[in-house]
């Protein structure tokens, strides 16, 4: 924690986030696991309020709008600590859409973005569809202009946090007019007529936030709900992807650190054949490999954040965010698997941190772009730009 060059402010933010996770969040992990991801409402509100008091909430938003205006490196430091806790308890530290302030209208800012920054409401993204996952351009949802309104139609999958959200960012293709089939994004209030919850599938992890299937059936919204202009929708989605890929990498580093700490402590205390299992070379090698991979992933993630703070070209960012997510997510999967093995039978119990992370980090190789898609992005940029611009 002291070897990477950081400012005093960086270290204070990191320590504040770590203390919050250790003191307030981790003690509720097992309760959440035993109650479908839920914790008592008063505790959940306390976590939300504490995140705001500590300056961790809306850390990616400008200070003039009510956020804390952290650098990208500082945001990574916070997200890494949030990654150390299971059951999505760390999601009380919310990051509204950082791309929004530059593109939304005054009406949109006042109605949706500012209340989100203040922690009064929550958004969700309605982008993925049954036939359009990695291929975002394959979405079938439509937006048809009708006078001063748009009429929206489509069914979306994996709408994360729909149960907690007050509004959605709905992505569609324009139907008719000069921008036929161009992507567009809209603000849609969750309670708008025609927005229908189809179902909330159960997933491998135990999270309180659902990943819903939601139908939008002739949902009529004013043209003032369009974000930016017709044709801008993919730009906003890609900006969100870049940010989330970096933060996934950071959270995976946090998960790996927690796993290594817990597995090491167990290996030192677990006695078999009259000696701690930590003395066995097989255990030592699993922990050594895990620590080495974590260090590499952390260095990559921190350096990428610094590159973004320095204003590196957005195409380079796109490739480096893919590299960081690819390596860190696959690293965390390997670390989790080793940790389960070290814990043995205990590692297969849901009350065990290794078992929970083993299930939770699996999705990090899927959402916000699969590992295969990240490799495609990196290879594409390598072919266009060569080695040096991408890794220095």
Tab-separated table of N, CA, C and O in Angstrom, residues 199-302:
chain	number	residue	atom	x	y	z
A	199	UNK	N	-39.614	-9.816	-15.859
A	199	UNK	CA	-39.215	-10.747	-14.806
A	199	UNK	C	-37.862	-10.327	-14.254
A	199	UNK	O	-37.145	-9.517	-14.862
A	200	UNK	N	-37.512	-10.872	-13.115
A	200	UNK	CA	-36.219	-10.628	-12.492
A	200	UNK	C	-35.520	-11.966	-12.290
A	200	UNK	O	-35.693	-12.618	-11.253
A	201	UNK	N	-34.748	-12.414	-13.278
A	201	UNK	CA	-34.077	-13.719	-13.168
A	201	UNK	C	-33.111	-13.742	-11.982
A	201	UNK	O	-32.580	-12.711	-11.566
A	202	UNK	N	-32.888	-14.924	-11.452
A	202	UNK	CA	-31.905	-15.093	-10.389
A	202	UNK	C	-30.547	-15.380	-11.011
A	202	UNK	O	-30.442	-16.112	-11.999
A	203	UNK	N	-29.520	-14.802	-10.427
A	203	UNK	CA	-28.167	-14.915	-10.969
A	203	UNK	C	-27.263	-15.662	-9.983
A	203	UNK	O	-27.636	-15.928	-8.848
A	204	UNK	N	-26.069	-15.971	-10.440
A	204	UNK	CA	-25.136	-16.747	-9.630
A	204	UNK	C	-24.766	-16.018	-8.345
A	204	UNK	O	-24.662	-16.627	-7.276
A	205	UNK	N	-24.563	-14.718	-8.429
A	205	UNK	CA	-24.199	-13.979	-7.220
A	205	UNK	C	-25.445	-13.626	-6.403
A	205	UNK	O	-26.570	-13.670	-6.900
A	206	UNK	N	-25.206	-13.250	-5.148
A	206	UNK	CA	-26.302	-12.905	-4.242
A	206	UNK	C	-26.290	-11.394	-4.027
A	206	UNK	O	-25.712	-10.890	-3.069
A	207	UNK	N	-26.910	-10.688	-4.944
A	207	UNK	CA	-26.941	-9.228	-4.890
A	207	UNK	C	-28.366	-8.742	-4.607
A	207	UNK	O	-29.327	-9.342	-5.107
A	208	UNK	N	-28.497	-7.644	-3.883
A	208	UNK	CA	-29.845	-7.081	-3.683
A	208	UNK	C	-30.366	-6.375	-4.927
A	208	UNK	O	-31.565	-6.236	-5.113
A	209	UNK	N	-29.462	-5.906	-5.786
A	209	UNK	CA	-29.853	-5.269	-7.038
A	209	UNK	C	-30.168	-6.351	-8.067
A	209	UNK	O	-29.353	-7.256	-8.293
A	210	UNK	N	-31.337	-6.251	-8.681
A	210	UNK	CA	-31.722	-7.232	-9.687
A	210	UNK	C	-31.172	-6.841	-11.059
A	210	UNK	O	-30.708	-5.721	-11.268
A	211	UNK	N	-31.227	-7.796	-11.966
A	211	UNK	CA	-30.826	-7.573	-13.363
A	211	UNK	C	-32.040	-7.941	-14.210
A	211	UNK	O	-32.154	-9.056	-14.729
A	212	UNK	N	-32.933	-7.008	-14.349
A	212	UNK	CA	-34.277	-7.303	-14.831
A	212	UNK	C	-34.377	-7.402	-16.345
A	212	UNK	O	-33.556	-6.866	-17.094
A	213	UNK	N	-35.432	-8.096	-16.766
A	213	UNK	CA	-35.898	-8.045	-18.153
A	213	UNK	C	-37.055	-7.054	-18.168
A	213	UNK	O	-38.022	-7.208	-17.406
A	214	UNK	N	-36.949	-6.025	-19.002
A	214	UNK	CA	-37.917	-4.929	-18.982
A	214	UNK	C	-38.413	-4.656	-20.399
A	214	UNK	O	-37.615	-4.525	-21.333
A	215	UNK	N	-39.726	-4.578	-20.547
A	215	UNK	CA	-40.337	-4.262	-21.842
A	215	UNK	C	-40.723	-2.790	-21.884
A	215	UNK	O	-41.273	-2.252	-20.915
A	216	UNK	N	-40.423	-2.157	-22.996
A	216	UNK	CA	-40.834	-0.781	-23.262
A	216	UNK	C	-41.811	-0.846	-24.427
A	216	UNK	O	-41.415	-1.125	-25.573
A	217	UNK	N	-43.087	-0.622	-24.129
A	217	UNK	CA	-44.157	-0.848	-25.102
A	217	UNK	C	-44.891	0.459	-25.393
A	217	UNK	O	-45.668	0.956	-24.581
A	218	UNK	N	-44.569	1.043	-26.552
A	218	UNK	CA	-45.160	2.329	-26.945
A	218	UNK	C	-45.002	3.369	-25.833
A	218	UNK	O	-45.951	4.074	-25.465
A	219	UNK	N	-43.812	3.442	-25.300
A	219	UNK	CA	-43.518	4.424	-24.255
A	219	UNK	C	-43.317	5.787	-24.924
A	219	UNK	O	-42.419	5.962	-25.742
A	220	UNK	N	-44.137	6.728	-24.573
A	220	UNK	CA	-44.085	8.054	-25.187
A	220	UNK	C	-43.331	9.010	-24.270
A	220	UNK	O	-43.701	9.187	-23.105
A	221	UNK	N	-42.268	9.597	-24.808
A	221	UNK	CA	-41.494	10.580	-24.040
A	221	UNK	C	-41.331	11.839	-24.880
A	221	UNK	O	-41.228	11.775	-26.101
A	222	UNK	N	-41.295	13.002	-24.247
A	222	UNK	CA	-41.060	14.237	-24.995
A	222	UNK	C	-39.676	14.235	-25.637
A	222	UNK	O	-38.749	13.572	-25.143
A	223	UNK	N	-39.525	14.994	-26.690
A	223	UNK	CA	-38.225	15.093	-27.356
A	223	UNK	C	-37.157	15.648	-26.413
A	223	UNK	O	-35.960	15.421	-26.628
A	224	UNK	N	-37.595	16.340	-25.373
A	224	UNK	CA	-36.645	16.868	-24.387
A	224	UNK	C	-35.957	15.757	-23.590
A	224	UNK	O	-34.981	16.019	-22.885
A	225	UNK	N	-36.447	14.513	-23.713
A	225	UNK	CA	-35.820	13.382	-23.018
A	225	UNK	C	-34.672	12.770	-23.825
A	225	UNK	O	-33.952	11.905	-23.307
A	226	UNK	N	-34.503	13.186	-25.070
A	226	UNK	CA	-33.393	12.697	-25.895
A	226	UNK	C	-32.085	13.245	-25.340
A	226	UNK	O	-31.952	14.447	-25.083
A	227	UNK	N	-31.093	12.377	-25.148
A	227	UNK	CA	-29.782	12.796	-24.659
A	227	UNK	C	-28.922	13.186	-25.859
A	227	UNK	O	-28.691	12.372	-26.758
A	228	UNK	N	-28.471	14.416	-25.879
A	228	UNK	CA	-27.690	14.879	-27.015
A	228	UNK	C	-28.546	14.943	-28.253
A	228	UNK	O	-29.647	15.484	-28.246
A	229	UNK	N	-28.050	14.339	-29.333
A	229	UNK	CA	-28.762	14.354	-30.611
A	229	UNK	C	-28.925	12.937	-31.133
A	229	UNK	O	-28.276	11.998	-30.660
A	230	UNK	N	-29.817	12.771	-32.094
A	230	UNK	CA	-29.936	11.487	-32.775
A	230	UNK	C	-28.584	11.126	-33.374
A	230	UNK	O	-27.942	11.940	-34.032
A	231	UNK	N	-28.147	9.902	-33.130
A	231	UNK	CA	-26.848	9.460	-33.622
A	231	UNK	C	-25.749	9.477	-32.574
A	231	UNK	O	-24.665	8.930	-32.793
A	232	UNK	N	-26.012	10.079	-31.402
A	232	UNK	CA	-24.987	10.181	-30.352
A	232	UNK	C	-24.988	9.005	-29.379
A	232	UNK	O	-24.075	8.888	-28.562
A	233	UNK	N	-26.002	8.160	-29.439
A	233	UNK	CA	-26.208	7.165	-28.399
A	233	UNK	C	-25.017	6.264	-28.120
A	233	UNK	O	-24.682	5.999	-26.962
A	234	UNK	N	-24.347	5.797	-29.170
A	234	UNK	CA	-23.224	4.880	-28.958
A	234	UNK	C	-22.051	5.565	-28.281
A	234	UNK	O	-21.305	4.921	-27.529
A	235	UNK	N	-21.861	6.858	-28.555
A	235	UNK	CA	-20.757	7.571	-27.915
A	235	UNK	C	-20.909	7.547	-26.399
A	235	UNK	O	-19.931	7.352	-25.667
A	236	UNK	N	-22.132	7.742	-25.923
A	236	UNK	CA	-22.367	7.735	-24.474
A	236	UNK	C	-22.164	6.337	-23.903
A	236	UNK	O	-21.606	6.165	-22.816
A	237	UNK	N	-22.616	5.335	-24.646
A	237	UNK	CA	-22.452	3.957	-24.195
A	237	UNK	C	-20.981	3.583	-24.111
A	237	UNK	O	-20.532	2.962	-23.136
A	238	UNK	N	-20.199	3.967	-25.112
A	238	UNK	CA	-18.774	3.646	-25.093
A	238	UNK	C	-18.053	4.367	-23.962
A	238	UNK	O	-17.125	3.820	-23.347
A	239	UNK	N	-18.458	5.613	-23.661
A	239	UNK	CA	-17.856	6.334	-22.542
A	239	UNK	C	-18.146	5.605	-21.230
A	239	UNK	O	-17.268	5.478	-20.357
A	240	UNK	N	-19.378	5.134	-21.092
A	240	UNK	CA	-19.752	4.374	-19.903
A	240	UNK	C	-18.961	3.077	-19.833
A	240	UNK	O	-18.459	2.689	-18.760
A	241	UNK	N	-18.808	2.387	-20.963
A	241	UNK	CA	-18.045	1.142	-20.990
A	241	UNK	C	-16.607	1.369	-20.553
A	241	UNK	O	-16.054	0.588	-19.768
A	242	UNK	N	-15.978	2.422	-21.081
A	242	UNK	CA	-14.586	2.668	-20.703
A	242	UNK	C	-14.457	2.854	-19.195
A	242	UNK	O	-13.565	2.271	-18.568
A	243	UNK	N	-15.321	3.658	-18.626
A	243	UNK	CA	-15.247	3.915	-17.191
A	243	UNK	C	-15.502	2.634	-16.394
A	243	UNK	O	-14.746	2.309	-15.465
A	244	UNK	N	-16.537	1.912	-16.750
A	244	UNK	CA	-16.874	0.699	-16.002
A	244	UNK	C	-15.792	-0.364	-16.137
A	244	UNK	O	-15.521	-1.106	-15.187
A	245	UNK	N	-15.165	-0.458	-17.301
A	245	UNK	CA	-14.096	-1.450	-17.469
A	245	UNK	C	-12.930	-1.147	-16.546
A	245	UNK	O	-12.344	-2.062	-15.935
A	246	UNK	N	-12.586	0.121	-16.410
A	246	UNK	CA	-11.514	0.496	-15.492
A	246	UNK	C	-11.911	0.200	-14.053
A	246	UNK	O	-11.118	-0.338	-13.271
A	247	UNK	N	-13.136	0.525	-13.677
A	247	UNK	CA	-13.557	0.301	-12.300
A	247	UNK	C	-13.736	-1.190	-11.984
A	247	UNK	O	-13.513	-1.623	-10.855
A	248	UNK	N	-14.112	-1.975	-12.979
A	248	UNK	CA	-14.137	-3.430	-12.801
A	248	UNK	C	-12.732	-3.933	-12.509
A	248	UNK	O	-12.521	-4.756	-11.605
A	249	UNK	N	-11.748	-3.439	-13.260
A	249	UNK	CA	-10.361	-3.837	-13.014
A	249	UNK	C	-9.956	-3.489	-11.592
A	249	UNK	O	-9.319	-4.294	-10.891
A	250	UNK	N	-10.343	-2.299	-11.141
A	250	UNK	CA	-9.990	-1.872	-9.780
A	250	UNK	C	-10.657	-2.767	-8.743
A	250	UNK	O	-10.017	-3.212	-7.775
A	251	UNK	N	-11.951	-3.045	-8.929
A	251	UNK	CA	-12.650	-3.895	-7.955
A	251	UNK	C	-12.084	-5.309	-7.947
A	251	UNK	O	-12.021	-5.948	-6.884
A	252	UNK	N	-11.665	-5.801	-9.092
A	252	UNK	CA	-11.049	-7.135	-9.140
A	252	UNK	C	-9.741	-7.160	-8.357
A	252	UNK	O	-9.424	-8.158	-7.699
A	253	UNK	N	-8.986	-6.061	-8.406
A	253	UNK	CA	-7.765	-5.987	-7.601
A	253	UNK	C	-8.115	-6.035	-6.117
A	253	UNK	O	-7.437	-6.712	-5.327
A	254	UNK	N	-9.167	-5.323	-5.729
A	254	UNK	CA	-9.588	-5.359	-4.336
A	254	UNK	C	-10.028	-6.736	-3.900
A	254	UNK	O	-9.697	-7.204	-2.799
A	255	UNK	N	-10.797	-7.410	-4.758
A	255	UNK	CA	-11.244	-8.771	-4.441
A	255	UNK	C	-10.058	-9.707	-4.271
A	255	UNK	O	-10.010	-10.515	-3.331
A	256	UNK	N	-9.086	-9.597	-5.180
A	256	UNK	CA	-7.919	-10.472	-5.107
A	256	UNK	C	-7.121	-10.219	-3.833
A	256	UNK	O	-6.655	-11.162	-3.175
A	257	UNK	N	-6.971	-8.957	-3.457
A	257	UNK	CA	-6.239	-8.653	-2.230
A	257	UNK	C	-6.926	-9.276	-1.011
A	257	UNK	O	-6.268	-9.889	-0.164
A	258	UNK	N	-8.240	-9.113	-0.933
A	258	UNK	CA	-8.985	-9.689	0.197
A	258	UNK	C	-8.823	-11.210	0.214
A	258	UNK	O	-8.614	-11.818	1.286
A	259	UNK	N	-8.914	-11.832	-0.929
A	259	UNK	CA	-8.786	-13.294	-1.002
A	259	UNK	C	-7.406	-13.757	-0.549
A	259	UNK	O	-7.272	-14.744	0.179
A	260	UNK	N	-6.378	-13.049	-0.993
A	260	UNK	CA	-5.018	-13.425	-0.612
A	260	UNK	C	-4.822	-13.250	0.892
A	260	UNK	O	-4.216	-14.106	1.568
A	261	UNK	N	-5.339	-12.160	1.443
A	261	UNK	CA	-5.242	-11.938	2.895
A	261	UNK	C	-5.937	-13.053	3.664
A	261	UNK	O	-5.363	-13.626	4.622
A	262	UNK	N	-7.157	-13.369	3.255
A	262	UNK	CA	-7.940	-14.374	3.979
A	262	UNK	C	-7.329	-15.763	3.822
A	262	UNK	O	-7.264	-16.545	4.793
A	263	UNK	N	-6.899	-16.101	2.611
A	263	UNK	CA	-6.338	-17.430	2.375
A	263	UNK	C	-5.009	-17.600	3.094
A	263	UNK	O	-4.697	-18.684	3.617
A	264	UNK	N	-4.205	-16.548	3.137
A	264	UNK	CA	-2.924	-16.613	3.839
A	264	UNK	C	-3.139	-16.808	5.340
A	264	UNK	O	-2.479	-17.642	5.984
A	265	UNK	N	-4.060	-16.038	5.902
A	265	UNK	CA	-4.342	-16.172	7.335
A	265	UNK	C	-4.837	-17.578	7.664
A	265	UNK	O	-4.431	-18.180	8.677
A	266	UNK	N	-5.706	-18.114	6.821
A	266	UNK	CA	-6.210	-19.472	7.057
A	266	UNK	C	-5.080	-20.489	6.941
A	266	UNK	O	-4.964	-21.405	7.773
A	267	UNK	N	-4.246	-20.341	5.917
A	267	UNK	CA	-3.169	-21.307	5.708
A	267	UNK	C	-2.186	-21.314	6.883
A	267	UNK	O	-1.596	-22.352	7.212
A	268	UNK	N	-2.000	-20.184	7.522
A	268	UNK	CA	-1.095	-20.119	8.666
A	268	UNK	C	-1.698	-20.760	9.918
A	268	UNK	O	-0.964	-21.244	10.784
A	269	UNK	N	-3.032	-20.736	9.993
A	269	UNK	CA	-3.676	-21.269	11.195
A	269	UNK	C	-4.155	-22.705	11.037
A	269	UNK	O	-4.333	-23.414	12.037
A	270	UNK	N	-4.344	-23.166	9.825
A	270	UNK	CA	-4.869	-24.505	9.566
A	270	UNK	C	-3.741	-25.530	9.675
A	270	UNK	O	-2.763	-25.480	8.903
A	271	UNK	N	-3.837	-26.438	10.627
A	271	UNK	CA	-2.800	-27.440	10.863
A	271	UNK	C	-3.250	-28.790	10.316
A	271	UNK	O	-4.345	-29.270	10.626
A	272	UNK	N	-2.416	-29.379	9.496
A	272	UNK	CA	-2.612	-30.738	8.996
A	272	UNK	C	-1.252	-31.437	8.989
A	272	UNK	O	-0.230	-30.810	8.656
A	273	UNK	N	-1.246	-32.695	9.356
A	273	UNK	CA	0.007	-33.456	9.430
A	273	UNK	C	1.015	-32.751	10.354
A	273	UNK	O	2.206	-32.650	10.053
A	274	UNK	N	0.461	-32.186	11.450
A	274	UNK	CA	1.259	-31.583	12.521
A	274	UNK	C	1.968	-30.286	12.117
A	274	UNK	O	2.937	-29.875	12.773
A	275	UNK	N	1.501	-29.629	11.056
A	275	UNK	CA	2.114	-28.346	10.688
A	275	UNK	C	1.109	-27.497	9.928
A	275	UNK	O	0.182	-28.026	9.294
A	276	UNK	N	1.252	-26.167	9.973
A	276	UNK	CA	0.355	-25.300	9.213
A	276	UNK	C	0.464	-25.600	7.722
A	276	UNK	O	1.572	-25.848	7.216
A	277	UNK	N	-0.638	-25.584	7.045
A	277	UNK	CA	-0.587	-25.905	5.611
A	277	UNK	C	0.188	-24.841	4.827
A	277	UNK	O	0.600	-25.086	3.689
A	278	UNK	N	0.403	-23.663	5.437
A	278	UNK	CA	1.218	-22.642	4.773
A	278	UNK	C	2.641	-23.151	4.537
A	278	UNK	O	3.341	-22.655	3.652
A	279	UNK	N	3.088	-24.117	5.322
A	279	UNK	CA	4.450	-24.634	5.158
A	279	UNK	C	4.578	-25.551	3.955
A	279	UNK	O	5.695	-25.891	3.547
A	280	UNK	N	3.453	-25.972	3.381
A	280	UNK	CA	3.501	-26.858	2.217
A	280	UNK	C	3.737	-26.045	0.947
A	280	UNK	O	3.073	-25.032	0.689
A	281	UNK	N	4.659	-26.518	0.123
A	281	UNK	CA	5.051	-25.755	-1.059
A	281	UNK	C	3.894	-25.544	-2.029
A	281	UNK	O	3.784	-24.487	-2.663
A	282	UNK	N	2.993	-26.508	-2.122
A	282	UNK	CA	1.859	-26.363	-3.036
A	282	UNK	C	1.007	-25.146	-2.655
A	282	UNK	O	0.563	-24.383	-3.521
A	283	UNK	N	0.788	-24.948	-1.352
A	283	UNK	CA	0.018	-23.797	-0.869
A	283	UNK	C	0.807	-22.515	-1.094
A	283	UNK	O	0.268	-21.486	-1.546
A	284	UNK	N	2.098	-22.554	-0.781
A	284	UNK	CA	2.936	-21.379	-0.966
A	284	UNK	C	2.920	-20.915	-2.422
A	284	UNK	O	2.831	-19.710	-2.700
A	285	UNK	N	2.995	-21.848	-3.337
A	285	UNK	CA	3.040	-21.478	-4.758
A	285	UNK	C	1.724	-20.860	-5.216
A	285	UNK	O	1.718	-19.911	-6.018
A	286	UNK	N	0.605	-21.375	-4.726
A	286	UNK	CA	-0.680	-20.783	-5.105
A	286	UNK	C	-0.771	-19.344	-4.615
A	286	UNK	O	-1.233	-18.441	-5.337
A	287	UNK	N	-0.323	-19.108	-3.387
A	287	UNK	CA	-0.362	-17.754	-2.848
A	287	UNK	C	0.651	-16.845	-3.543
A	287	UNK	O	0.360	-15.668	-3.812
A	288	UNK	N	1.820	-17.381	-3.856
A	288	UNK	CA	2.839	-16.581	-4.542
A	288	UNK	C	2.370	-16.173	-5.933
A	288	UNK	O	2.545	-15.017	-6.351
A	289	UNK	N	1.774	-17.109	-6.658
A	289	UNK	CA	1.244	-16.776	-7.987
A	289	UNK	C	0.147	-15.726	-7.885
A	289	UNK	O	0.076	-14.791	-8.694
A	290	UNK	N	-0.702	-15.854	-6.890
A	290	UNK	CA	-1.802	-14.906	-6.714
A	290	UNK	C	-1.276	-13.511	-6.412
A	290	UNK	O	-1.745	-12.514	-6.990
A	291	UNK	N	-0.301	-13.410	-5.518
A	291	UNK	CA	0.246	-12.115	-5.157
A	291	UNK	C	0.947	-11.464	-6.343
A	291	UNK	O	0.806	-10.255	-6.580
A	292	UNK	N	1.681	-12.264	-7.099
A	292	UNK	CA	2.399	-11.737	-8.261
A	292	UNK	C	1.428	-11.190	-9.297
A	292	UNK	O	1.618	-10.090	-9.842
A	293	UNK	N	0.362	-11.926	-9.571
A	293	UNK	CA	-0.620	-11.482	-10.556
A	293	UNK	C	-1.365	-10.242	-10.082
A	293	UNK	O	-1.693	-9.350	-10.880
A	294	UNK	N	-1.647	-10.175	-8.782
A	294	UNK	CA	-2.318	-8.989	-8.252
A	294	UNK	C	-1.436	-7.753	-8.433
A	294	UNK	O	-1.927	-6.690	-8.823
A	295	UNK	N	-0.163	-7.893	-8.137
A	295	UNK	CA	0.731	-6.748	-8.286
A	295	UNK	C	0.727	-6.244	-9.730
A	295	UNK	O	0.638	-5.036	-9.982
A	296	UNK	N	0.816	-7.162	-10.663
A	296	UNK	CA	0.818	-6.773	-12.075
A	296	UNK	C	-0.486	-6.068	-12.459
A	296	UNK	O	-0.484	-5.031	-13.137
A	297	UNK	N	-1.614	-6.630	-12.027
A	297	UNK	CA	-2.913	-6.038	-12.357
A	297	UNK	C	-3.066	-4.667	-11.723
A	297	UNK	O	-3.596	-3.733	-12.343
A	298	UNK	N	-2.614	-4.532	-10.486
A	298	UNK	CA	-2.723	-3.248	-9.794
A	298	UNK	C	-1.878	-2.182	-10.483
A	298	UNK	O	-2.342	-1.046	-10.698
A	299	UNK	N	-0.645	-2.518	-10.844
A	299	UNK	CA	0.208	-1.554	-11.535
A	299	UNK	C	-0.421	-1.114	-12.853
A	299	UNK	O	-0.406	0.074	-13.206
A	300	UNK	N	-0.974	-2.060	-13.594
A	300	UNK	CA	-1.629	-1.744	-14.857
A	300	UNK	C	-2.812	-0.808	-14.637
A	300	UNK	O	-2.991	0.191	-15.354
A	301	UNK	N	-3.616	-1.110	-13.642
A	301	UNK	CA	-4.829	-0.334	-13.385
A	301	UNK	C	-4.502	1.071	-12.903
A	301	UNK	O	-5.092	2.055	-13.374
A	302	UNK	N	-3.568	1.194	-11.979
A	302	UNK	CA	-3.168	2.512	-11.489
A	302	UNK	C	-2.583	3.362	-12.624
A	302	UNK	O	-2.888	4.551	-12.753
